[in-house]
Amino acid sequence: MNKDFIQYQAQTSLHPLGLEVIDAKGSYIYTSDGEKHLDFVAGVSATSLGHCHPTVIKAIKEQADKYLHVMVYGEYAQAPAVEFSKLLAQNLPDPLNKVYLVNSGTEAIEGSLKLARRATGRTEILAAKNAYHGNTMGSLSLMNFEERQKPFRPLIGDIDFIEFNNADDLNRITEKTAAVILETIQGGGGFIQPKNNYLKKVKARCEAVGALLILDEIQPGFGRTGKLFGFENYEVVPDILAIGKGMGGGLPVGAFVASEELMDLLSDNPKMGHITTFGGNPLVAAACHATLRTILETELMAATLEKEKRFRELLVHPLISEVRGKGLMLAAIVNSEEIANNVILDCKEKGLILFWLLFEKRAVRITPPLTISMEEIEEGCGIIIDVLNKIKNKA
Ligand SMILES: Cc1ncc(COP(=O)(O)O)c(C=O)c1O
């Protein structure tokens, strides 16, 4: 299969991991060579309930027996999308009460940017250095990496960058600013949490100058940090919330959420200011609803913090300088890029799936399903420590 994978499927890098997947259940992925792999990555923070969670599969099967795509987003009332949007809005603080469903995280960002410009009549967007918001033209415009932007210019205009956690940059937010967009916890940049009430200060400055705050919760959202959304840890409520990844229980999805007053602007002047064919797809929305119900009705969110504690107890080693992040959005920062590469590749050979972060090269990503058990955490961390010991002894 790998030969055809390389030949017929467009590649994203020269060295894909290339596991030949035949099955995946709970915290494990099974491959064509008969091996099983403990998954500490969860499809990059996406399969939060583990692989093929029975409640999600049941909801998908039941919906598949009723109807699939029947109409473009926003025309017909379809129970899966309506019920999911209602439950989500009921579990979000005011004024986040209207949900626009799209198909991916980057589309949620595109919709958020359009809404901010439409609502304020301003054009300037301020993003953070080292942020990642996706790869379509608008989202890519928010990434201040020359190497990644250069071949694709011209990107969208009037974007500028501030430093995450730097209060001195707050005066860059002015009456010209339509929105400030931030990841609640910076992901690709190294799982950096906001410090010293940074998000509260950004929000206050935005309010003072009439700019909007967009928080990208595509990675921390849906329970990964011990709360339903990461911003709940930092006593701030964004004007626009962008979500995705973990919300779909393994299906592709995104959404942006705002007040009714803001969101209604997209349906008028111009009419159909934002449209999508498959946003709110019934099968996907049924999976989202089952996922959200499961997160809300179980102890998973609270257990996330216990599991973080166990990871921190176990991941102690001279080659690990720190463990960053919150809940089950963790990164072990090792002493060099080479060690990070070796840990990820050697652990893969020993049946443990780890991954890189986009920009912080010394990081080893640990974002397992929220359903991971303490025994599985112990098993996986044991493999990491064994591999680190071997690397240390070789040096
Ligand atoms: C914080 C953040 N924003 C946006 C995205 C883009 O989401 P998607 O890949 O679904 O377009 C990602 C994906 O990794 C992300 O981590």
mmCIF file of C-alpha atoms and ligand atoms in Angstrom:
data_model
loop_
_atom_site.group_PDB
_atom_site.id
_atom_site.type_symbol
_atom_site.label_atom_id
_atom_site.label_comp_id
_atom_site.label_asym_id
_atom_site.label_seq_id
_atom_site.Cartn_x
_atom_site.Cartn_y
_atom_site.Cartn_z
ATOM 1 C CA MET A 1 0.000 0.000 0.000
ATOM 2 C CA ASN A 2 2.880 2.385 0.795
ATOM 3 C CA LYS A 3 4.107 2.318 -2.817
ATOM 4 C CA ASP A 4 0.685 3.400 -4.113
ATOM 5 C CA PHE A 5 0.384 5.908 -1.261
ATOM 6 C CA ILE A 6 3.564 7.608 -2.461
ATOM 7 C CA GLN A 7 2.705 7.266 -6.149
ATOM 8 C CA TYR A 8 -0.927 8.342 -6.227
ATOM 9 C CA GLN A 9 -1.551 10.483 -3.163
ATOM 10 C CA ALA A 10 -0.107 14.001 -3.053
ATOM 11 C CA GLN A 11 2.483 14.151 -0.290
ATOM 12 C CA THR A 12 3.051 16.811 2.359
ATOM 13 C CA SER A 13 6.670 15.950 3.097
ATOM 14 C CA LEU A 14 9.531 13.880 1.739
ATOM 15 C CA HIS A 15 9.437 11.493 4.694
ATOM 16 C CA PRO A 16 5.898 10.521 5.709
ATOM 17 C CA LEU A 17 5.649 8.086 8.604
ATOM 18 C CA GLY A 18 3.759 5.706 6.307
ATOM 19 C CA LEU A 19 2.069 3.387 8.832
ATOM 20 C CA GLU A 20 -0.220 1.100 6.820
ATOM 21 C CA VAL A 21 -3.387 1.389 8.887
ATOM 22 C CA ILE A 22 -5.945 -1.398 8.797
ATOM 23 C CA ASP A 23 -7.906 -0.781 11.995
ATOM 24 C CA ALA A 24 -8.049 1.605 14.964
ATOM 25 C CA LYS A 25 -9.901 1.222 18.263
ATOM 26 C CA GLY A 26 -9.594 3.180 21.503
ATOM 27 C CA SER A 27 -5.971 4.222 22.043
ATOM 28 C CA TYR A 28 -4.506 1.816 19.478
ATOM 29 C CA ILE A 29 -3.889 1.816 15.724
ATOM 30 C CA TYR A 30 -3.321 -1.583 14.033
ATOM 31 C CA THR A 31 -1.147 -1.925 10.921
ATOM 32 C CA SER A 32 -0.838 -4.359 8.011
ATOM 33 C CA ASP A 33 2.366 -5.887 9.451
ATOM 34 C CA GLY A 34 0.331 -7.245 12.394
ATOM 35 C CA GLU A 35 1.660 -4.646 14.859
ATOM 36 C CA LYS A 36 -0.368 -2.499 17.260
ATOM 37 C CA HIS A 37 0.632 1.059 18.076
ATOM 38 C CA LEU A 38 -0.266 3.012 21.177
ATOM 39 C CA ASP A 39 -1.445 6.424 19.966
ATOM 40 C CA PHE A 40 -0.140 9.436 21.902
ATOM 41 C CA VAL A 41 -1.105 11.814 19.071
ATOM 42 C CA ALA A 42 -4.826 11.175 18.362
ATOM 43 C CA GLY A 43 -4.621 12.291 14.742
ATOM 44 C CA VAL A 44 -3.044 15.558 16.002
ATOM 45 C CA SER A 45 -5.529 16.330 18.800
ATOM 46 C CA ALA A 46 -8.515 15.285 16.681
ATOM 47 C CA THR A 47 -9.777 11.890 17.859
ATOM 48 C CA SER A 48 -10.364 13.048 21.411
ATOM 49 C CA LEU A 49 -12.644 10.147 22.330
ATOM 50 C CA GLY A 50 -10.196 7.587 20.959
ATOM 51 C CA HIS A 51 -10.586 5.687 17.732
ATOM 52 C CA CYS A 52 -14.105 4.555 16.818
ATOM 53 C CA HIS A 53 -15.761 5.509 20.085
ATOM 54 C CA PRO A 54 -18.937 3.357 20.237
ATOM 55 C CA THR A 55 -21.283 6.325 20.900
ATOM 56 C CA VAL A 56 -19.906 8.218 17.921
ATOM 57 C CA ILE A 57 -20.065 5.172 15.637
ATOM 58 C CA LYS A 58 -23.657 4.478 16.718
ATOM 59 C CA ALA A 59 -24.682 8.085 15.955
ATOM 60 C CA ILE A 60 -22.989 7.962 12.537
ATOM 61 C CA LYS A 61 -24.659 4.648 11.646
ATOM 62 C CA GLU A 62 -28.098 5.812 12.769
ATOM 63 C CA GLN A 63 -27.782 9.031 10.770
ATOM 64 C CA ALA A 64 -26.464 7.157 7.708
ATOM 65 C CA ASP A 65 -29.695 5.154 7.715
ATOM 66 C CA LYS A 66 -31.781 8.372 7.653
ATOM 67 C CA TYR A 67 -30.202 10.905 5.267
ATOM 68 C CA LEU A 68 -26.856 12.321 4.183
ATOM 69 C CA HIS A 69 -26.350 15.612 2.331
ATOM 70 C CA VAL A 70 -29.674 17.106 1.329
ATOM 71 C CA MET A 71 -28.967 20.819 0.821
ATOM 72 C CA VAL A 72 -26.289 23.497 1.168
ATOM 73 C CA TYR A 73 -25.654 24.899 4.638
ATOM 74 C CA GLY A 74 -28.271 27.226 6.036
ATOM 75 C CA GLU A 75 -31.363 26.396 3.967
ATOM 76 C CA TYR A 76 -33.009 23.373 5.608
ATOM 77 C CA ALA A 77 -33.453 22.616 9.309
ATOM 78 C CA GLN A 78 -31.657 19.305 9.906
ATOM 79 C CA ALA A 79 -31.781 17.765 13.377
ATOM 80 C CA PRO A 80 -28.087 16.761 13.743
ATOM 81 C CA ALA A 81 -26.781 20.286 13.027
ATOM 82 C CA VAL A 82 -29.565 22.021 14.970
ATOM 83 C CA GLU A 83 -29.215 19.803 18.054
ATOM 84 C CA PHE A 84 -25.435 20.047 18.073
ATOM 85 C CA SER A 85 -25.443 23.837 17.654
ATOM 86 C CA LYS A 86 -28.019 24.176 20.452
ATOM 87 C CA LEU A 87 -26.083 21.990 22.894
ATOM 88 C CA LEU A 88 -22.846 23.791 22.076
ATOM 89 C CA ALA A 89 -24.385 27.254 22.486
ATOM 90 C CA GLN A 90 -25.975 26.177 25.796
ATOM 91 C CA ASN A 91 -22.530 25.235 27.076
ATOM 92 C CA LEU A 92 -20.793 28.430 26.002
ATOM 93 C CA PRO A 93 -20.818 31.718 27.925
ATOM 94 C CA ASP A 94 -22.659 34.751 26.557
ATOM 95 C CA PRO A 95 -22.465 36.175 23.979
ATOM 96 C CA LEU A 96 -21.300 33.035 22.139
ATOM 97 C CA ASN A 97 -24.717 31.780 21.137
ATOM 98 C CA LYS A 98 -24.779 31.288 17.378
ATOM 99 C CA VAL A 99 -22.794 28.587 15.565
ATOM 100 C CA TYR A 100 -21.694 28.541 11.920
ATOM 101 C CA LEU A 101 -20.646 25.024 10.887
ATOM 102 C CA VAL A 102 -17.925 24.511 8.285
ATOM 103 C CA ASN A 103 -15.716 21.605 7.203
ATOM 104 C CA SER A 104 -12.289 22.220 8.723
ATOM 105 C CA GLY A 105 -10.345 24.318 11.173
ATOM 106 C CA THR A 106 -8.884 26.589 8.545
ATOM 107 C CA GLU A 107 -12.359 27.342 7.188
ATOM 108 C CA ALA A 108 -13.428 28.312 10.702
ATOM 109 C CA ILE A 109 -10.565 30.819 10.681
ATOM 110 C CA GLU A 110 -11.525 32.160 7.249
ATOM 111 C CA GLY A 111 -15.112 32.668 8.424
ATOM 112 C CA SER A 112 -13.912 34.364 11.617
ATOM 113 C CA LEU A 113 -11.719 36.804 9.685
ATOM 114 C CA LYS A 114 -14.533 37.669 7.283
ATOM 115 C CA LEU A 115 -16.956 38.190 10.161
ATOM 116 C CA ALA A 116 -14.500 40.487 11.965
ATOM 117 C CA ARG A 117 -13.993 42.672 8.897
ATOM 118 C CA ARG A 118 -17.707 42.710 8.094
ATOM 119 C CA ALA A 119 -18.653 43.591 11.693
ATOM 120 C CA THR A 120 -16.118 46.353 12.281
ATOM 121 C CA GLY A 121 -15.777 47.809 8.790
ATOM 122 C CA ARG A 122 -12.022 47.762 9.479
ATOM 123 C CA THR A 123 -9.372 45.733 7.704
ATOM 124 C CA GLU A 124 -6.359 45.288 9.997
ATOM 125 C CA ILE A 125 -5.923 41.876 11.598
ATOM 126 C CA LEU A 126 -3.269 41.339 14.265
ATOM 127 C CA ALA A 127 -1.992 37.798 14.722
ATOM 128 C CA ALA A 128 0.702 36.425 17.014
ATOM 129 C CA LYS A 129 4.199 35.513 15.978
ATOM 130 C CA ASN A 130 4.718 31.711 15.956
ATOM 131 C CA ALA A 131 0.999 31.097 15.552
ATOM 132 C CA TYR A 132 -0.596 28.429 13.404
ATOM 133 C CA HIS A 133 -4.162 28.867 12.165
ATOM 134 C CA GLY A 134 -4.283 26.629 9.092
ATOM 135 C CA ASN A 135 -3.139 26.579 5.497
ATOM 136 C CA THR A 136 -5.676 28.250 3.233
ATOM 137 C CA MET A 137 -4.756 31.712 1.962
ATOM 138 C CA GLY A 138 -6.313 33.677 4.829
ATOM 139 C CA SER A 139 -4.960 31.409 7.555
ATOM 140 C CA LEU A 140 -1.555 31.252 5.889
ATOM 141 C CA SER A 141 -1.499 35.055 5.872
ATOM 142 C CA LEU A 142 -1.566 34.851 9.705
ATOM 143 C CA MET A 143 1.686 32.864 9.856
ATOM 144 C CA ASN A 144 4.792 35.058 10.132
ATOM 145 C CA PHE A 145 7.186 32.554 8.589
ATOM 146 C CA GLU A 146 8.886 33.919 5.512
ATOM 147 C CA GLU A 147 9.874 30.466 4.280
ATOM 148 C CA ARG A 148 6.264 29.262 4.382
ATOM 149 C CA GLN A 149 4.625 32.416 3.026
ATOM 150 C CA LYS A 150 7.050 33.470 0.292
ATOM 151 C CA PRO A 151 6.167 30.983 -2.475
ATOM 152 C CA PHE A 152 2.457 31.729 -2.113
ATOM 153 C CA ARG A 153 2.361 35.540 -2.172
ATOM 154 C CA PRO A 154 0.414 37.745 -2.555
ATOM 155 C CA LEU A 155 -1.517 36.738 0.555
ATOM 156 C CA ILE A 156 -4.367 38.728 2.096
ATOM 157 C CA GLY A 157 -3.495 42.303 3.056
ATOM 158 C CA ASP A 158 -3.383 44.341 6.236
ATOM 159 C CA ILE A 159 -2.104 41.630 8.556
ATOM 160 C CA ASP A 160 0.462 42.468 11.235
ATOM 161 C CA PHE A 161 2.065 40.519 14.053
ATOM 162 C CA ILE A 162 2.389 40.966 17.788
ATOM 163 C CA GLU A 163 4.315 38.841 20.258
ATOM 164 C CA PHE A 164 2.245 36.366 22.285
ATOM 165 C CA ASN A 165 2.419 37.118 26.034
ATOM 166 C CA ASN A 166 4.092 40.501 25.452
ATOM 167 C CA ALA A 167 2.009 43.203 27.161
ATOM 168 C CA ASP A 168 4.162 45.924 25.546
ATOM 169 C CA ASP A 169 2.664 45.024 22.163
ATOM 170 C CA LEU A 170 -0.886 45.734 23.322
ATOM 171 C CA ASN A 171 -0.678 49.357 22.181
ATOM 172 C CA ARG A 172 -0.374 48.027 18.636
ATOM 173 C CA ILE A 173 -4.094 47.242 18.917
ATOM 174 C CA THR A 174 -5.763 50.465 17.782
ATOM 175 C CA GLU A 175 -8.927 51.991 16.304
ATOM 176 C CA LYS A 176 -7.729 50.615 12.960
ATOM 177 C CA THR A 177 -7.779 47.014 14.182
ATOM 178 C CA ALA A 178 -10.672 44.819 13.095
ATOM 179 C CA ALA A 179 -9.552 41.855 15.195
ATOM 180 C CA VAL A 180 -6.771 40.267 17.157
ATOM 181 C CA ILE A 181 -6.551 36.541 16.520
ATOM 182 C CA LEU A 182 -4.726 34.288 18.973
ATOM 183 C CA GLU A 183 -4.525 30.609 19.782
ATOM 184 C CA THR A 184 -5.623 30.309 23.408
ATOM 185 C CA ILE A 185 -2.573 28.092 23.917
ATOM 186 C CA GLN A 186 0.001 28.384 21.139
ATOM 187 C CA GLY A 187 0.306 24.942 19.542
ATOM 188 C CA GLY A 188 2.917 24.790 16.763
ATOM 189 C CA GLY A 189 4.955 27.420 18.620
ATOM 190 C CA GLY A 190 5.593 25.003 21.491
ATOM 191 C CA PHE A 191 2.438 24.646 23.635
ATOM 192 C CA ILE A 192 2.863 28.087 25.172
ATOM 193 C CA GLN A 193 0.207 29.092 27.702
ATOM 194 C CA PRO A 194 -0.887 32.699 28.192
ATOM 195 C CA LYS A 195 0.818 34.258 31.234
ATOM 196 C CA ASN A 196 0.073 37.160 33.615
ATOM 197 C CA ASN A 197 -3.551 37.567 32.516
ATOM 198 C CA TYR A 198 -2.358 38.179 28.965
ATOM 199 C CA LEU A 199 -5.649 37.199 27.307
ATOM 200 C CA LYS A 200 -7.652 39.359 29.705
ATOM 201 C CA LYS A 201 -5.401 42.307 28.886
ATOM 202 C CA VAL A 202 -5.790 41.720 25.146
ATOM 203 C CA LYS A 203 -9.561 41.549 25.518
ATOM 204 C CA ALA A 204 -9.650 44.758 27.564
ATOM 205 C CA ARG A 205 -7.537 46.585 24.986
ATOM 206 C CA CYS A 206 -9.754 45.265 22.157
ATOM 207 C CA GLU A 207 -12.846 46.524 23.984
ATOM 208 C CA ALA A 208 -11.255 49.924 24.524
ATOM 209 C CA VAL A 209 -10.591 50.443 20.805
ATOM 210 C CA GLY A 210 -13.598 48.605 19.343
ATOM 211 C CA ALA A 211 -11.631 45.650 17.961
ATOM 212 C CA LEU A 212 -12.788 42.029 18.220
ATOM 213 C CA LEU A 213 -10.930 39.160 19.875
ATOM 214 C CA ILE A 214 -10.900 35.893 17.934
ATOM 215 C CA LEU A 215 -9.656 32.875 19.886
ATOM 216 C CA ASP A 216 -8.539 29.804 17.944
ATOM 217 C CA GLU A 217 -9.514 26.798 20.071
ATOM 218 C CA ILE A 218 -9.157 24.335 17.231
ATOM 219 C CA GLN A 219 -6.561 22.384 19.204
ATOM 220 C CA PRO A 220 -7.297 23.045 22.919
ATOM 221 C CA GLY A 221 -11.092 22.917 22.562
ATOM 222 C CA PHE A 222 -13.477 20.107 23.463
ATOM 223 C CA GLY A 223 -12.055 19.124 26.818
ATOM 224 C CA ARG A 224 -8.351 18.776 26.075
ATOM 225 C CA THR A 225 -7.271 21.272 28.763
ATOM 226 C CA GLY A 226 -9.647 20.031 31.459
ATOM 227 C CA LYS A 227 -12.368 22.552 30.555
ATOM 228 C CA LEU A 228 -14.690 22.385 27.579
ATOM 229 C CA PHE A 229 -12.713 25.284 26.056
ATOM 230 C CA GLY A 230 -9.230 26.465 26.899
ATOM 231 C CA PHE A 231 -10.287 30.098 27.390
ATOM 232 C CA GLU A 232 -12.287 29.045 30.472
ATOM 233 C CA ASN A 233 -8.918 28.537 32.206
ATOM 234 C CA TYR A 234 -8.000 32.193 31.676
ATOM 235 C CA GLU A 235 -11.207 34.072 32.583
ATOM 236 C CA VAL A 236 -11.761 35.564 29.172
ATOM 237 C CA VAL A 237 -14.513 35.216 26.579
ATOM 238 C CA PRO A 238 -13.695 35.905 22.929
ATOM 239 C CA ASP A 239 -15.994 37.743 20.536
ATOM 240 C CA ILE A 240 -15.472 35.006 17.964
ATOM 241 C CA LEU A 241 -14.500 31.431 18.772
ATOM 242 C CA ALA A 242 -12.946 29.163 16.117
ATOM 243 C CA ILE A 243 -13.208 25.408 16.722
ATOM 244 C CA GLY A 244 -12.572 22.116 14.925
ATOM 245 C CA LYS A 245 -10.449 18.985 15.326
ATOM 246 C CA GLY A 246 -11.731 17.257 18.503
ATOM 247 C CA MET A 247 -15.326 18.366 17.937
ATOM 248 C CA GLY A 248 -15.997 15.757 15.237
ATOM 249 C CA GLY A 249 -14.986 12.556 17.061
ATOM 250 C CA GLY A 250 -12.837 11.649 14.031
ATOM 251 C CA LEU A 251 -14.802 13.276 11.201
ATOM 252 C CA PRO A 252 -13.705 16.475 9.395
ATOM 253 C CA VAL A 253 -15.297 19.608 10.783
ATOM 254 C CA GLY A 254 -14.892 23.188 11.958
ATOM 255 C CA ALA A 255 -17.101 25.986 13.208
ATOM 256 C CA PHE A 256 -17.012 29.574 14.336
ATOM 257 C CA VAL A 257 -19.229 30.887 17.071
ATOM 258 C CA ALA A 258 -20.214 34.462 17.923
ATOM 259 C CA SER A 259 -23.139 36.522 19.212
ATOM 260 C CA GLU A 260 -26.381 36.485 17.271
ATOM 261 C CA GLU A 261 -25.886 40.178 16.566
ATOM 262 C CA LEU A 262 -22.503 39.597 14.926
ATOM 263 C CA MET A 263 -23.363 36.376 13.155
ATOM 264 C CA ASP A 264 -26.511 37.757 11.563
ATOM 265 C CA LEU A 265 -24.333 40.230 9.653
ATOM 266 C CA LEU A 266 -23.164 37.380 7.436
ATOM 267 C CA SER A 267 -26.641 36.718 6.070
ATOM 268 C CA ASP A 268 -27.262 40.221 4.765
ATOM 269 C CA ASN A 269 -25.467 42.994 2.865
ATOM 270 C CA PRO A 270 -24.206 41.095 1.014
ATOM 271 C CA LYS A 271 -26.846 38.396 1.167
ATOM 272 C CA MET A 272 -25.108 35.039 1.667
ATOM 273 C CA GLY A 273 -21.922 36.712 2.880
ATOM 274 C CA HIS A 274 -20.505 33.310 3.778
ATOM 275 C CA ILE A 275 -21.744 30.085 2.231
ATOM 276 C CA THR A 276 -20.658 26.450 2.128
ATOM 277 C CA THR A 277 -22.094 23.325 0.525
ATOM 278 C CA PHE A 278 -21.161 20.719 3.096
ATOM 279 C CA GLY A 279 -20.929 22.743 6.335
ATOM 280 C CA GLY A 280 -23.306 21.178 8.881
ATOM 281 C CA ASN A 281 -23.282 17.852 7.025
ATOM 282 C CA PRO A 282 -25.728 15.553 8.864
ATOM 283 C CA LEU A 283 -23.328 12.657 9.305
ATOM 284 C CA VAL A 284 -20.590 14.928 10.647
ATOM 285 C CA ALA A 285 -22.991 16.889 12.853
ATOM 286 C CA ALA A 286 -24.348 13.635 14.329
ATOM 287 C CA ALA A 287 -20.762 12.668 15.223
ATOM 288 C CA CYS A 288 -20.180 16.134 16.729
ATOM 289 C CA HIS A 289 -23.332 15.873 18.829
ATOM 290 C CA ALA A 290 -22.394 12.399 20.115
ATOM 291 C CA THR A 291 -18.869 13.618 20.886
ATOM 292 C CA LEU A 292 -20.025 16.697 22.769
ATOM 293 C CA ARG A 293 -22.632 14.735 24.748
ATOM 294 C CA THR A 294 -19.989 12.201 25.733
ATOM 295 C CA ILE A 295 -17.544 14.891 26.848
ATOM 296 C CA LEU A 296 -20.247 16.661 28.874
ATOM 297 C CA GLU A 297 -21.801 13.549 30.427
ATOM 298 C CA THR A 298 -18.646 11.704 31.494
ATOM 299 C CA GLU A 299 -15.733 12.420 33.818
ATOM 300 C CA LEU A 300 -13.345 12.802 30.879
ATOM 301 C CA MET A 301 -12.647 16.513 31.303
ATOM 302 C CA ALA A 302 -11.857 16.246 35.010
ATOM 303 C CA ALA A 303 -9.750 13.121 34.431
ATOM 304 C CA THR A 304 -7.663 15.034 31.902
ATOM 305 C CA LEU A 305 -5.951 16.935 34.708
ATOM 306 C CA GLU A 306 -5.221 13.705 36.640
ATOM 307 C CA LYS A 307 -3.732 12.254 33.478
ATOM 308 C CA GLU A 308 -1.600 15.370 32.932
ATOM 309 C CA LYS A 309 -0.269 14.904 36.471
ATOM 310 C CA ARG A 310 0.676 11.284 35.744
ATOM 311 C CA PHE A 311 2.464 12.275 32.521
ATOM 312 C CA ARG A 312 4.424 14.917 34.434
ATOM 313 C CA GLU A 313 5.397 12.387 37.136
ATOM 314 C CA LEU A 314 6.591 9.870 34.551
ATOM 315 C CA LEU A 315 8.314 12.105 32.010
ATOM 316 C CA VAL A 316 11.294 12.986 34.182
ATOM 317 C CA HIS A 317 14.656 12.439 32.501
ATOM 318 C CA PRO A 318 17.959 14.340 32.121
ATOM 319 C CA LEU A 319 17.274 14.777 28.384
ATOM 320 C CA ILE A 320 13.836 16.333 29.015
ATOM 321 C CA SER A 321 14.207 20.003 29.948
ATOM 322 C CA GLU A 322 10.498 20.607 30.583
ATOM 323 C CA VAL A 323 6.997 19.344 29.898
ATOM 324 C CA ARG A 324 4.879 22.179 28.479
ATOM 325 C CA GLY A 325 1.157 22.582 27.989
ATOM 326 C CA LYS A 326 -2.040 21.889 29.855
ATOM 327 C CA GLY A 327 -4.248 18.825 30.330
ATOM 328 C CA LEU A 328 -3.648 16.404 27.488
ATOM 329 C CA MET A 329 -2.107 19.022 25.230
ATOM 330 C CA LEU A 330 1.472 18.342 26.314
ATOM 331 C CA ALA A 331 4.914 18.568 24.751
ATOM 332 C CA ALA A 332 8.091 17.085 26.179
ATOM 333 C CA ILE A 333 10.840 19.556 25.338
ATOM 334 C CA VAL A 334 14.098 17.633 24.899
ATOM 335 C CA ASN A 335 17.604 19.010 24.723
ATOM 336 C CA SER A 336 17.927 19.204 20.922
ATOM 337 C CA GLU A 337 16.101 18.794 17.625
ATOM 338 C CA GLU A 338 18.133 15.645 16.936
ATOM 339 C CA ILE A 339 17.000 14.050 20.203
ATOM 340 C CA ALA A 340 13.365 14.932 19.419
ATOM 341 C CA ASN A 341 13.687 13.270 15.992
ATOM 342 C CA ASN A 342 15.294 10.177 17.491
ATOM 343 C CA VAL A 343 12.681 9.855 20.240
ATOM 344 C CA ILE A 344 9.795 10.112 17.760
ATOM 345 C CA LEU A 345 11.283 7.665 15.247
ATOM 346 C CA ASP A 346 12.661 5.154 17.801
ATOM 347 C CA CYS A 347 9.358 5.122 19.738
ATOM 348 C CA LYS A 348 7.532 4.428 16.471
ATOM 349 C CA GLU A 349 9.639 1.261 16.091
ATOM 350 C CA LYS A 350 8.640 0.244 19.621
ATOM 351 C CA GLY A 351 4.910 0.679 18.978
ATOM 352 C CA LEU A 352 4.349 4.164 20.391
ATOM 353 C CA ILE A 353 3.083 6.961 18.143
ATOM 354 C CA LEU A 354 4.483 10.441 18.853
ATOM 355 C CA PHE A 355 4.803 13.437 16.549
ATOM 356 C CA TRP A 356 6.503 16.777 16.026
ATOM 357 C CA LEU A 357 5.251 20.321 16.584
ATOM 358 C CA LEU A 358 5.364 22.591 13.545
ATOM 359 C CA PHE A 359 7.776 25.258 14.738
ATOM 360 C CA GLU A 360 9.310 24.172 18.070
ATOM 361 C CA LYS A 361 11.794 21.573 16.868
ATOM 362 C CA ARG A 362 12.815 20.314 20.315
ATOM 363 C CA ALA A 363 9.269 19.279 21.142
ATOM 364 C CA VAL A 364 7.800 15.798 21.252
ATOM 365 C CA ARG A 365 4.013 16.035 20.901
ATOM 366 C CA ILE A 366 1.893 14.193 23.469
ATOM 367 C CA THR A 367 -1.797 14.729 22.700
ATOM 368 C CA PRO A 368 -3.426 11.329 23.273
ATOM 369 C CA PRO A 369 -7.152 10.633 23.195
ATOM 370 C CA LEU A 370 -8.848 11.963 26.353
ATOM 371 C CA THR A 371 -10.020 8.380 26.897
ATOM 372 C CA ILE A 372 -6.468 7.075 27.384
ATOM 373 C CA SER A 373 -6.127 4.948 30.546
ATOM 374 C CA MET A 374 -3.535 5.379 33.309
ATOM 375 C CA GLU A 375 -2.069 1.964 32.322
ATOM 376 C CA GLU A 376 -1.652 3.119 28.720
ATOM 377 C CA ILE A 377 -0.009 6.342 29.914
ATOM 378 C CA GLU A 378 2.417 4.278 32.008
ATOM 379 C CA GLU A 379 3.117 1.904 29.115
ATOM 380 C CA GLY A 380 3.823 4.756 26.650
ATOM 381 C CA CYS A 381 5.929 6.834 29.035
ATOM 382 C CA GLY A 382 7.940 3.682 29.853
ATOM 383 C CA ILE A 383 8.789 3.384 26.146
ATOM 384 C CA ILE A 384 9.809 7.071 25.960
ATOM 385 C CA ILE A 385 12.089 6.760 29.017
ATOM 386 C CA ASP A 386 13.690 3.535 27.658
ATOM 387 C CA VAL A 387 14.394 5.243 24.338
ATOM 388 C CA LEU A 388 15.830 8.333 26.086
ATOM 389 C CA ASN A 389 18.077 6.094 28.222
ATOM 390 C CA LYS A 390 19.445 4.422 25.090
ATOM 391 C CA ILE A 391 20.051 7.824 23.440
ATOM 392 C CA LYS A 392 21.813 9.059 26.592
ATOM 393 C CA ASN A 393 23.990 5.949 26.880
ATOM 394 C CA LYS A 394 25.056 6.243 23.227
ATOM 395 C CA ALA A 395 26.102 9.888 23.616
HETATM 396 C C1 LIG B 1 -4.587 25.973 16.330
HETATM 397 C C2 LIG B 1 -4.981 25.482 14.970
HETATM 398 N N1 LIG B 1 -5.703 26.270 14.182
HETATM 399 C C3 LIG B 1 -6.100 25.876 12.954
HETATM 400 C C4 LIG B 1 -5.766 24.628 12.460
HETATM 401 C C5 LIG B 1 -6.218 24.219 11.095
HETATM 402 O O1 LIG B 1 -7.165 23.199 11.167
HETATM 403 P P1 LIG B 1 -7.412 22.247 9.907
HETATM 404 O O2 LIG B 1 -6.157 21.466 9.676
HETATM 405 O O3 LIG B 1 -8.596 21.411 10.301
HETATM 406 O O4 LIG B 1 -7.720 23.137 8.753
HETATM 407 C C6 LIG B 1 -5.002 23.770 13.263
HETATM 408 C C7 LIG B 1 -4.576 22.460 12.762
HETATM 409 O O5 LIG B 1 -3.588 21.886 13.139
HETATM 410 C C8 LIG B 1 -4.597 24.202 14.543
HETATM 411 O O6 LIG B 1 -3.875 23.425 15.353
#
